[in-house]
Amino acid sequence: MIEDKEKLLETILECKDKSEYRIYAYCLMGNHIHILLILEKEDLGMAMILIGASYEYWYNFKYDRVGHLFQDRYKSEVA
């Protein structure tokens, strides 16, 4: 749904201020997202936990559900 995708992007931007990363590009797919970012403060794991937990909390509340939303841990590659 469009509102869910907009909320995910909003969450990424909100967490950007807290974790101090720079977003260079993103591609929101049907069932996952690609993000190119540079970390300035926290490590990648903490930034991804913040994004995932924040969005998961909102999504579970909206759809009256419990449990994990994302199947696997994020994948990262050094460019």
Tab-separated table of N, CA and C in Angstrom:
chain	number	residue	atom	x	y	z
A	1	MET	N	0.831	-1.178	0.000
A	1	MET	CA	0.000	0.000	0.000
A	1	MET	C	0.881	1.250	0.000
A	2	ILE	N	0.380	2.265	-0.606
A	2	ILE	CA	1.160	3.499	-0.746
A	2	ILE	C	1.462	4.124	0.617
A	3	GLU	N	0.481	4.137	1.527
A	3	GLU	CA	0.712	4.730	2.847
A	3	GLU	C	1.847	4.007	3.578
A	4	ASP	N	1.924	2.680	3.432
A	4	ASP	CA	2.979	1.906	4.094
A	4	ASP	C	4.350	2.280	3.541
A	5	LYS	N	4.440	2.439	2.239
A	5	LYS	CA	5.716	2.813	1.615
A	5	LYS	C	6.118	4.223	2.016
A	6	GLU	N	5.149	5.122	2.058
A	6	GLU	CA	5.444	6.491	2.476
A	6	GLU	C	5.927	6.520	3.928
A	7	LYS	N	5.316	5.701	4.773
A	7	LYS	CA	5.728	5.643	6.179
A	7	LYS	C	7.139	5.075	6.310
A	8	LEU	N	7.484	4.074	5.497
A	8	LEU	CA	8.840	3.528	5.532
A	8	LEU	C	9.855	4.601	5.158
A	9	LEU	N	9.582	5.349	4.107
A	9	LEU	CA	10.494	6.425	3.711
A	9	LEU	C	10.574	7.507	4.786
A	10	GLU	N	9.450	7.832	5.382
A	10	GLU	CA	9.424	8.807	6.478
A	10	GLU	C	10.263	8.309	7.652
A	11	THR	N	10.157	7.036	7.965
A	11	THR	CA	10.921	6.440	9.065
A	11	THR	C	12.415	6.505	8.777
A	12	ILE	N	12.801	6.207	7.554
A	12	ILE	CA	14.214	6.270	7.173
A	12	ILE	C	14.747	7.690	7.340
A	13	LEU	N	13.956	8.678	6.965
A	13	LEU	CA	14.379	10.074	7.115
A	13	LEU	C	14.436	10.496	8.581
A	14	GLU	N	13.479	10.048	9.387
A	14	GLU	CA	13.503	10.372	10.815
A	14	GLU	C	14.719	9.745	11.502
A	15	CYS	N	15.013	8.514	11.157
A	15	CYS	CA	16.150	7.821	11.764
A	15	CYS	C	17.472	8.412	11.287
A	16	LYS	N	17.462	9.003	10.110
A	16	LYS	CA	18.654	9.655	9.551
A	16	LYS	C	19.154	10.742	10.504
A	17	ASP	N	18.245	11.498	11.063
A	17	ASP	CA	18.620	12.560	11.996
A	17	ASP	C	19.192	11.996	13.292
A	18	LYS	N	18.661	10.867	13.753
A	18	LYS	CA	19.118	10.267	15.007
A	18	LYS	C	20.449	9.543	14.833
A	19	SER	N	20.600	8.815	13.741
A	19	SER	CA	21.794	7.992	13.521
A	19	SER	C	22.878	8.707	12.724
A	20	GLU	N	22.558	9.861	12.191
A	20	GLU	CA	23.503	10.682	11.428
A	20	GLU	C	24.141	9.914	10.271
A	21	TYR	N	23.309	9.478	9.342
A	21	TYR	CA	23.818	8.908	8.096
A	21	TYR	C	23.342	9.763	6.938
A	22	ARG	N	24.043	9.656	5.834
A	22	ARG	CA	23.675	10.373	4.620
A	22	ARG	C	23.133	9.380	3.614
A	23	ILE	N	21.985	9.681	3.045
A	23	ILE	CA	21.373	8.820	2.040
A	23	ILE	C	21.765	9.342	0.662
A	24	TYR	N	22.354	8.461	-0.143
A	24	TYR	CA	22.729	8.836	-1.502
A	24	TYR	C	21.712	8.350	-2.520
A	25	ALA	N	21.083	7.214	-2.259
A	25	ALA	CA	20.078	6.685	-3.179
A	25	ALA	C	19.262	5.622	-2.453
A	26	TYR	N	18.069	5.418	-2.940
A	26	TYR	CA	17.257	4.307	-2.452
A	26	TYR	C	16.346	3.843	-3.579
A	27	CYS	N	15.930	2.607	-3.485
A	27	CYS	CA	14.991	2.037	-4.443
A	27	CYS	C	14.026	1.179	-3.645
A	28	LEU	N	12.800	1.617	-3.558
A	28	LEU	CA	11.780	0.909	-2.795
A	28	LEU	C	11.104	-0.101	-3.715
A	29	MET	N	11.311	-1.375	-3.431
A	29	MET	CA	10.769	-2.465	-4.241
A	29	MET	C	9.461	-2.962	-3.605
A	30	GLY	N	8.843	-3.931	-4.224
A	30	GLY	CA	7.585	-4.467	-3.719
A	30	GLY	C	7.708	-5.134	-2.363
A	31	ASN	N	8.840	-5.807	-2.125
A	31	ASN	CA	8.990	-6.525	-0.862
A	31	ASN	C	10.316	-6.269	-0.150
A	32	HIS	N	11.078	-5.278	-0.605
A	32	HIS	CA	12.324	-4.905	0.067
A	32	HIS	C	12.775	-3.538	-0.422
A	33	ILE	N	13.853	-3.056	0.167
A	33	ILE	CA	14.369	-1.744	-0.216
A	33	ILE	C	15.887	-1.822	-0.358
A	34	HIS	N	16.406	-1.076	-1.312
A	34	HIS	CA	17.851	-0.913	-1.474
A	34	HIS	C	18.174	0.508	-1.017
A	35	ILE	N	19.184	0.638	-0.166
A	35	ILE	CA	19.584	1.961	0.329
A	35	ILE	C	21.097	2.083	0.209
A	36	LEU	N	21.532	3.180	-0.373
A	36	LEU	CA	22.953	3.500	-0.419
A	36	LEU	C	23.158	4.664	0.548
A	37	LEU	N	23.902	4.408	1.611
A	37	LEU	CA	24.109	5.453	2.612
A	37	LEU	C	25.519	5.414	3.161
A	38	ILE	N	25.909	6.525	3.754
A	38	ILE	CA	27.207	6.658	4.417
A	38	ILE	C	26.939	6.920	5.895
A	39	LEU	N	27.590	6.146	6.736
A	39	LEU	CA	27.417	6.281	8.175
A	39	LEU	C	28.386	7.324	8.718
A	40	GLU	N	27.887	8.150	9.623
A	40	GLU	CA	28.741	9.170	10.213
A	40	GLU	C	28.866	9.031	11.726
A	41	LYS	N	27.927	8.350	12.375
A	41	LYS	CA	27.941	8.270	13.835
A	41	LYS	C	27.867	6.818	14.302
A	42	GLU	N	26.727	6.185	14.119
A	42	GLU	CA	26.518	4.815	14.584
A	42	GLU	C	27.005	3.808	13.549
A	43	ASP	N	27.122	2.568	13.999
A	43	ASP	CA	27.446	1.538	13.026
A	43	ASP	C	26.177	1.128	12.273
A	44	LEU	N	26.356	0.409	11.196
A	44	LEU	CA	25.245	0.050	10.322
A	44	LEU	C	24.192	-0.776	11.054
A	45	GLY	N	24.629	-1.704	11.876
A	45	GLY	CA	23.683	-2.547	12.596
A	45	GLY	C	22.715	-1.756	13.451
A	46	MET	N	23.225	-0.783	14.181
A	46	MET	CA	22.370	0.036	15.045
A	46	MET	C	21.408	0.891	14.222
A	47	ALA	N	21.894	1.436	13.123
A	47	ALA	CA	21.022	2.245	12.262
A	47	ALA	C	19.895	1.398	11.685
A	48	MET	N	20.208	0.191	11.239
A	48	MET	CA	19.190	-0.684	10.653
A	48	MET	C	18.198	-1.173	11.710
A	49	ILE	N	18.678	-1.418	12.917
A	49	ILE	CA	17.765	-1.809	14.003
A	49	ILE	C	16.789	-0.679	14.293
A	50	LEU	N	17.284	0.541	14.329
A	50	LEU	CA	16.424	1.695	14.596
A	50	LEU	C	15.364	1.841	13.513
A	51	ILE	N	15.767	1.744	12.260
A	51	ILE	CA	14.816	1.851	11.151
A	51	ILE	C	13.792	0.718	11.231
A	52	GLY	N	14.288	-0.514	11.335
A	52	GLY	CA	13.405	-1.672	11.328
A	52	GLY	C	12.436	-1.690	12.500
A	53	ALA	N	12.929	-1.410	13.688
A	53	ALA	CA	12.077	-1.445	14.878
A	53	ALA	C	11.029	-0.334	14.836
A	54	SER	N	11.418	0.838	14.394
A	54	SER	CA	10.476	1.956	14.325
A	54	SER	C	9.348	1.662	13.342
A	55	TYR	N	9.708	1.178	12.170
A	55	TYR	CA	8.697	0.878	11.156
A	55	TYR	C	7.847	-0.320	11.571
A	56	GLU	N	8.480	-1.333	12.116
A	56	GLU	CA	7.757	-2.531	12.547
A	56	GLU	C	6.721	-2.186	13.619
A	57	TYR	N	7.065	-1.344	14.564
A	57	TYR	CA	6.136	-0.925	15.614
A	57	TYR	C	4.907	-0.261	14.995
A	58	TRP	N	5.122	0.681	14.077
A	58	TRP	CA	4.020	1.377	13.417
A	58	TRP	C	3.158	0.402	12.621
A	59	TYR	N	3.775	-0.465	11.840
A	59	TYR	CA	3.077	-1.409	10.969
A	59	TYR	C	2.243	-2.391	11.796
A	60	ASN	N	2.829	-2.941	12.846
A	60	ASN	CA	2.101	-3.889	13.684
A	60	ASN	C	0.912	-3.227	14.374
A	61	PHE	N	1.075	-1.996	14.805
A	61	PHE	CA	-0.029	-1.273	15.415
A	61	PHE	C	-1.135	-1.016	14.391
A	62	LYS	N	-0.759	-0.574	13.213
A	62	LYS	CA	-1.743	-0.250	12.166
A	62	LYS	C	-2.573	-1.464	11.780
A	63	TYR	N	-1.928	-2.608	11.628
A	63	TYR	CA	-2.619	-3.802	11.161
A	63	TYR	C	-2.991	-4.766	12.298
A	64	ASP	N	-2.879	-4.306	13.538
A	64	ASP	CA	-3.249	-5.095	14.710
A	64	ASP	C	-2.621	-6.485	14.656
A	65	ARG	N	-1.315	-6.500	14.543
A	65	ARG	CA	-0.583	-7.761	14.466
A	65	ARG	C	0.605	-7.713	15.401
A	66	VAL	N	1.253	-8.844	15.620
A	66	VAL	CA	2.454	-8.927	16.445
A	66	VAL	C	3.505	-9.727	15.690
A	67	GLY	N	4.749	-9.575	16.107
A	67	GLY	CA	5.816	-10.374	15.525
A	67	GLY	C	6.697	-9.599	14.572
A	68	HIS	N	7.642	-10.337	14.024
A	68	HIS	CA	8.614	-9.744	13.117
A	68	HIS	C	7.972	-9.374	11.792
A	69	LEU	N	8.493	-8.334	11.199
A	69	LEU	CA	8.011	-7.895	9.900
A	69	LEU	C	9.005	-8.276	8.815
A	70	PHE	N	10.285	-8.167	9.131
A	70	PHE	CA	11.327	-8.448	8.156
A	70	PHE	C	11.853	-9.860	8.351
A	71	GLN	N	12.020	-10.575	7.251
A	71	GLN	CA	12.394	-11.985	7.321
A	71	GLN	C	13.851	-12.183	7.698
A	72	ASP	N	14.753	-11.531	7.011
A	72	ASP	CA	16.177	-11.746	7.211
A	72	ASP	C	16.859	-10.486	7.702
A	73	ARG	N	18.039	-10.666	8.223
A	73	ARG	CA	18.900	-9.558	8.593
A	73	ARG	C	19.270	-8.803	7.311
A	74	TYR	N	19.547	-7.542	7.439
A	74	TYR	CA	19.959	-6.747	6.287
A	74	TYR	C	21.260	-7.312	5.708
A	75	LYS	N	21.528	-6.988	4.474
A	75	LYS	CA	22.794	-7.368	3.840
A	75	LYS	C	23.537	-6.086	3.507
A	76	SER	N	24.833	-6.105	3.672
A	76	SER	CA	25.611	-4.913	3.364
A	76	SER	C	26.864	-5.293	2.597
A	77	GLU	N	27.295	-4.375	1.773
A	77	GLU	CA	28.520	-4.553	0.996
A	77	GLU	C	29.310	-3.253	1.045
A	78	VAL	N	30.599	-3.381	1.188
A	78	VAL	CA	31.466	-2.211	1.158
A	78	VAL	C	31.692	-1.821	-0.279
A	79	ALA	N	31.464	-0.552	-0.570
A	79	ALA	CA	31.650	-0.081	-1.966
A	79	ALA	C	33.011	0.526	-2.138
